[in-house]
C-alpha cells in the first residue's frame, strides 16, 4: 500500500479491512512514503509484490505532476511486470483520469473485491436494505455466523455479496443424518472423505476454516454443525424439500419413510449402498448397510443379514475399529452355525 504519512490512519483502516475479509497480508510500513519519495517511486518498490494499492490525497498527489513522471511507474511497468495495481481517492484531490481502477476511500467492499480478483458489478454501489447491510457487516466483511428466517433474504444476500467469498456452498439439513450432511458437503467441495461422520465433520471444518467460503445451512437441526476460521455460516430456518428420485439423498428419504414391501426396501438399500460406495461416501454407505441389516433381521432374511455384516466388517476395519469388526463377524459366524442342521450319529 503506497501512501503519504498524513494518510496513515486511513491506510491502516483499509489494511485492517482487507486483511480481515480478503485473507491478504498488507505491507504497510514499507509503503509509507519518505520525505524524498513520491507515489511513483513507491509503486516501483511494490513490483516485487502481488498487488499494489496507491492512495491519492492532497498530501500525496503533487499539485503539478506531468504524465511523464508517473506513467511508467503506474501504468507501463506494472503491465510489463504483471503487477495488479489499483488507486484510491482519499479526499477531493483529482488523480489522473487514465488511472484505473480508481476507488473512493469509503468503498471498502469494492476495494476488497478487487483484491479478491473481481471487477465491480453494474449498480454495485446501490443502497441495500438495513437487514442486508447488517448481514454484510456480520459475515461478508469478516468471518462469522448469522441466521435468517427464509430463503428470500438468503438469496438476496448471496446475490449481493457472493464476490466476498471463494465459493457459496448450500447444504440442506432437515432430517438428514450427520453422515448425509457431511457427504453432501464433501461432494460439493470435491473432497473424498471416507471416515466415520464425526471424523469427516472435523476434517471439513478444518478445510473450510482455511478458505473464505459461505456455507448456507438450511433447516439445521444439529447444533454441532458450524464452521469457523475464514469461513462464514448462514443459517436459514426454512424447511427443506426432499427429492423423490433415486439419487443418494432421494433413497435416504425414501428409506426413512418406507411405505413399500421388503423387496422394494431391499432394492433401494442395495442401490444406495452401491451409489455411496462408488462415490467414496463410506459413512453413508455404512448407514445404508446398518438400516438394511436391521430390517433384514426383522423379516428373517439371513442372506441379506450375512451380506450386510460382511460389508460392515470391511468398513469397520478400514476405520481401525478392529475390535468392533471382530465382534460383529463372530456374531455373524455364530448365528450361521446355529442355523446349520447337525447330522445324527
XYZ file of C-alpha atoms in Angstrom:
345
model
C 0.000 0.000 0.000
C 1.544 3.302 -1.140
C 0.544 6.353 0.901
C 1.721 9.613 2.466
C 2.433 9.742 6.216
C -0.548 12.079 6.697
C -2.835 9.339 5.309
C -1.568 6.621 7.624
C -4.766 6.392 9.679
C -6.852 5.771 6.565
C -4.256 3.319 5.220
C -4.395 1.350 8.481
C -8.209 1.191 8.323
C -8.165 -0.087 4.733
C -5.401 -2.577 5.537
C -7.268 -3.989 8.540
C -10.435 -4.406 6.488
C -8.598 -6.193 3.667
C -6.631 -8.499 5.936
C -9.785 -9.479 7.807
C -12.027 -10.028 4.786
C -9.738 -10.848 1.868
C -7.091 -13.010 3.505
C -4.126 -10.914 2.352
C -1.086 -9.528 4.111
C -0.599 -5.789 3.708
C 2.948 -4.390 3.736
C 2.027 -1.176 5.488
C 5.343 0.020 6.862
C 7.150 -0.485 3.570
C 4.520 1.521 1.708
C 4.735 4.771 3.667
C 6.426 7.491 1.631
C 9.650 9.000 2.891
C 10.243 12.755 2.517
C 12.400 12.147 -0.568
C 9.884 9.820 -2.295
C 6.695 10.187 -4.294
C 3.952 7.700 -5.217
C 5.685 6.747 -8.444
C 8.789 5.658 -6.525
C 6.666 3.728 -4.015
C 4.837 1.955 -6.832
C 8.159 0.845 -8.293
C 9.144 -0.582 -4.897
C 5.922 -2.618 -4.900
C 6.818 -4.504 -8.065
C 8.009 -7.483 -6.041
C 4.531 -7.894 -4.533
C 1.357 -9.439 -5.943
C -0.649 -6.209 -5.842
C -0.232 -2.518 -5.160
C -2.806 -0.066 -3.828
C -1.922 3.606 -4.331
C -3.663 6.179 -2.114
C -4.147 9.611 -3.700
C -4.759 12.623 -1.456
C -3.972 16.316 -1.381
C -0.902 15.343 0.635
C 0.423 12.570 -1.614
C -0.579 13.952 -5.039
C 1.644 16.796 -6.281
C -0.190 19.886 -7.478
C 1.702 19.608 -10.767
C 2.581 16.054 -11.805
C 3.380 15.715 -15.513
C 2.394 12.411 -17.084
C 5.970 11.641 -17.987
C 6.813 11.453 -14.269
C 4.231 8.789 -13.357
C 3.123 6.905 -16.495
C 5.923 4.336 -16.486
C 5.688 3.624 -12.750
C 1.878 3.497 -12.528
C 0.883 2.143 -15.944
C 3.611 0.726 -18.187
C 5.868 -1.069 -15.713
C 3.048 -2.761 -13.733
C 1.675 -4.060 -17.026
C 5.047 -5.430 -18.047
C 5.709 -6.962 -14.618
C 2.203 -8.449 -14.225
C 1.613 -6.348 -11.099
C -2.041 -5.728 -10.303
C -2.364 -2.077 -9.333
C -5.352 -0.010 -8.229
C -5.869 3.502 -6.906
C -7.843 5.048 -4.056
C -9.092 8.650 -3.942
C -8.943 9.729 -0.303
C -10.318 13.289 -0.497
C -11.202 15.972 -3.077
C -7.900 15.640 -4.963
C -8.063 14.984 -8.714
C -5.997 11.923 -9.780
C -5.136 11.366 -13.463
C -8.268 10.060 -15.173
C -6.432 7.353 -17.108
C -5.541 5.501 -13.911
C -7.959 2.646 -13.318
C -9.480 1.094 -11.378
C -9.997 4.113 -9.138
C -11.953 3.626 -5.905
C -13.352 6.016 -3.350
C -11.772 5.570 0.078
C -15.163 4.725 1.590
C -15.820 1.930 -0.935
C -14.035 -0.651 1.183
C -16.022 -3.616 -0.166
C -15.281 -2.623 -3.760
C -11.572 -2.431 -2.905
C -11.726 -5.807 -1.169
C -13.442 -7.403 -4.167
C -10.765 -6.022 -6.483
C -8.127 -7.545 -4.203
C -10.023 -10.857 -4.456
C -9.908 -10.633 -8.263
C -13.345 -9.209 -9.091
C -14.327 -6.121 -11.038
C -17.209 -4.011 -9.712
C -20.609 -5.135 -10.963
C -23.064 -2.661 -12.520
C -25.031 -0.885 -9.760
C -22.733 -2.477 -7.146
C -22.820 0.731 -5.144
C -26.609 0.847 -4.919
C -28.072 1.221 -1.449
C -29.134 -2.000 0.283
C -31.795 -2.569 2.910
C -30.729 -2.336 6.560
C -31.183 -6.069 7.179
C -28.951 -6.921 4.227
C -26.357 -4.386 5.312
C -26.257 -5.867 8.820
C -25.676 -9.313 7.318
C -22.903 -7.927 5.131
C -21.090 -6.414 8.101
C -21.538 -9.584 10.167
C -20.454 -12.325 7.745
C -19.249 -10.797 4.449
C -16.822 -8.208 5.789
C -15.427 -10.765 8.240
C -15.955 -14.433 9.156
C -18.965 -15.138 11.333
C -22.305 -16.893 11.754
C -25.758 -15.381 11.260
C -29.325 -16.642 10.889
C -32.176 -15.526 8.607
C -35.812 -16.533 8.564
C -36.281 -17.562 4.943
C -34.791 -18.344 1.557
C -35.678 -14.933 0.100
C -33.336 -12.952 2.349
C -30.634 -15.612 1.975
C -30.723 -15.439 -1.824
C -30.674 -11.630 -1.782
C -27.617 -11.726 0.443
C -25.843 -14.276 -1.753
C -26.549 -12.230 -4.894
C -25.246 -9.056 -3.271
C -22.189 -10.478 -1.512
C -21.036 -13.627 -3.315
C -17.907 -11.837 -4.583
C -16.751 -11.648 -0.964
C -16.389 -15.447 -0.852
C -14.338 -18.064 -2.665
C -17.469 -20.193 -3.052
C -21.014 -20.485 -1.752
C -21.852 -23.993 -0.505
C -25.528 -24.806 0.061
C -26.422 -27.748 2.300
C -29.938 -28.890 3.181
C -30.102 -30.403 6.662
C -33.604 -31.191 7.931
C -33.974 -34.834 8.960
C -30.747 -35.880 7.269
C -28.071 -37.590 9.328
C -24.614 -36.216 10.044
C -23.190 -38.746 7.584
C -25.512 -37.496 4.817
C -24.826 -33.814 5.502
C -21.043 -34.225 5.573
C -21.183 -36.447 2.491
C -23.115 -33.775 0.594
C -20.730 -31.044 1.702
C -17.632 -33.078 0.792
C -19.035 -33.813 -2.673
C -19.686 -30.117 -3.330
C -16.141 -29.292 -2.242
C -14.677 -32.021 -4.454
C -13.309 -33.961 -1.473
C -13.356 -37.732 -0.985
C -13.614 -38.318 2.757
C -14.066 -41.946 3.731
C -14.074 -41.887 7.536
C -16.893 -42.002 10.091
C -19.248 -38.986 10.334
C -17.616 -37.190 13.282
C -14.166 -37.523 11.733
C -15.496 -36.289 8.391
C -17.063 -33.234 10.019
C -13.808 -32.352 11.783
C -11.905 -32.699 8.504
C -14.410 -30.498 6.663
C -14.370 -27.870 9.408
C -10.572 -27.694 9.214
C -10.636 -27.491 5.410
C -13.320 -24.808 5.303
C -11.586 -22.846 8.039
C -8.654 -22.251 5.695
C -10.866 -20.846 2.905
C -13.207 -17.900 2.547
C -16.388 -19.903 1.977
C -20.008 -19.107 2.710
C -21.716 -22.266 3.956
C -25.509 -21.962 3.795
C -27.207 -24.460 6.111
C -30.953 -24.752 5.559
C -33.111 -26.160 8.355
C -30.155 -27.098 10.545
C -31.222 -29.395 13.392
C -27.779 -30.473 14.631
C -26.162 -27.619 16.610
C -22.669 -29.066 16.253
C -22.570 -28.372 12.504
C -20.901 -24.979 12.182
C -17.739 -23.584 10.663
C -15.051 -21.208 11.846
C -11.722 -19.905 10.658
C -12.119 -17.828 7.495
C -15.469 -19.399 6.551
C -18.812 -17.751 7.303
C -22.004 -19.672 8.041
C -25.523 -18.561 7.129
C -28.311 -20.466 8.892
C -31.655 -20.457 7.066
C -34.640 -21.616 9.095
C -36.806 -22.523 6.078
C -37.789 -26.186 5.842
C -36.133 -28.244 3.118
C -37.890 -30.296 0.451
C -36.558 -33.813 -0.079
C -36.235 -35.217 -3.627
C -38.377 -38.123 -4.729
C -35.890 -39.782 -7.045
C -33.211 -42.461 -6.848
C -30.320 -40.173 -6.018
C -28.433 -40.849 -2.795
C -30.481 -38.242 -0.985
C -33.744 -39.413 -2.553
C -33.102 -43.013 -1.469
C -32.212 -41.901 2.051
C -35.511 -40.036 2.269
C -37.462 -42.992 0.866
C -35.958 -45.394 3.413
C -36.676 -43.025 6.306
C -40.336 -43.065 5.285
C -40.603 -46.554 3.786
C -44.049 -47.468 2.575
C -43.409 -50.392 0.181
C -42.715 -54.024 0.902
C -39.475 -55.767 1.780
C -38.429 -56.360 -1.834
C -38.634 -52.645 -2.658
C -36.882 -51.708 0.600
C -34.114 -54.172 -0.205
C -33.777 -52.915 -3.786
C -33.410 -49.292 -2.666
C -30.967 -50.271 0.088
C -28.750 -52.138 -2.369
C -28.845 -49.196 -4.797
C -27.988 -46.719 -2.038
C -25.152 -48.939 -0.843
C -23.645 -49.123 -4.334
C -24.008 -45.399 -5.059
C -22.383 -44.314 -1.802
C -19.641 -46.935 -2.025
C -18.708 -45.873 -5.558
C -18.758 -42.183 -4.566
C -16.467 -42.801 -1.591
C -19.207 -41.667 0.816
C -18.417 -44.507 3.185
C -20.166 -43.113 6.271
C -23.445 -43.062 4.332
C -22.666 -46.493 2.906
C -22.305 -47.738 6.487
C -25.704 -46.241 7.377
C -27.395 -47.922 4.410
C -25.945 -51.284 5.435
C -26.929 -50.866 9.084
C -30.512 -49.987 8.188
C -30.719 -52.792 5.628
C -29.346 -55.313 8.108
C -31.741 -54.286 10.890
C -34.763 -54.647 8.615
C -33.465 -57.935 7.195
C -33.302 -59.312 10.741
C -36.925 -58.253 11.312
C -38.161 -60.162 8.226
C -35.738 -63.047 8.764
C -33.735 -62.658 5.545
C -30.485 -64.288 6.693
C -28.782 -63.995 3.303
C -29.108 -60.201 3.397
C -28.007 -60.105 7.035
C -24.830 -62.013 6.159
C -24.154 -59.821 3.136
C -24.567 -56.617 5.164
C -22.397 -57.850 8.029
C -19.537 -58.780 5.673
C -19.558 -55.255 4.227
C -19.891 -53.640 7.660
C -16.894 -55.604 8.924
C -14.842 -54.364 5.977
C -15.801 -50.741 6.693
C -15.094 -51.019 10.424
C -11.653 -52.473 9.708
C -10.940 -49.598 7.307
C -11.798 -47.202 10.155
C -9.408 -49.065 12.511
C -12.335 -50.238 14.642
C -10.981 -53.763 14.531
C -12.399 -54.914 17.876
C -15.908 -53.909 16.860
C -15.415 -55.551 13.464
C -14.236 -58.779 15.101
C -17.227 -58.928 17.444
C -19.650 -58.353 14.566
C -18.006 -61.037 12.418
C -18.015 -63.508 15.343
C -21.720 -62.852 15.914
C -22.439 -63.478 12.234
C -20.477 -66.743 12.230
C -22.165 -67.949 15.425
C -25.649 -67.239 14.085
C -24.753 -69.038 10.870
C -23.566 -72.101 12.815
C -26.769 -72.169 14.877
C -28.817 -72.408 11.696
C -26.913 -75.407 10.349
C -28.651 -78.818 10.628
C -26.360 -81.145 12.543
C -26.283 -84.838 11.386
C -27.443 -87.592 13.758
C -24.835 -90.206 14.844
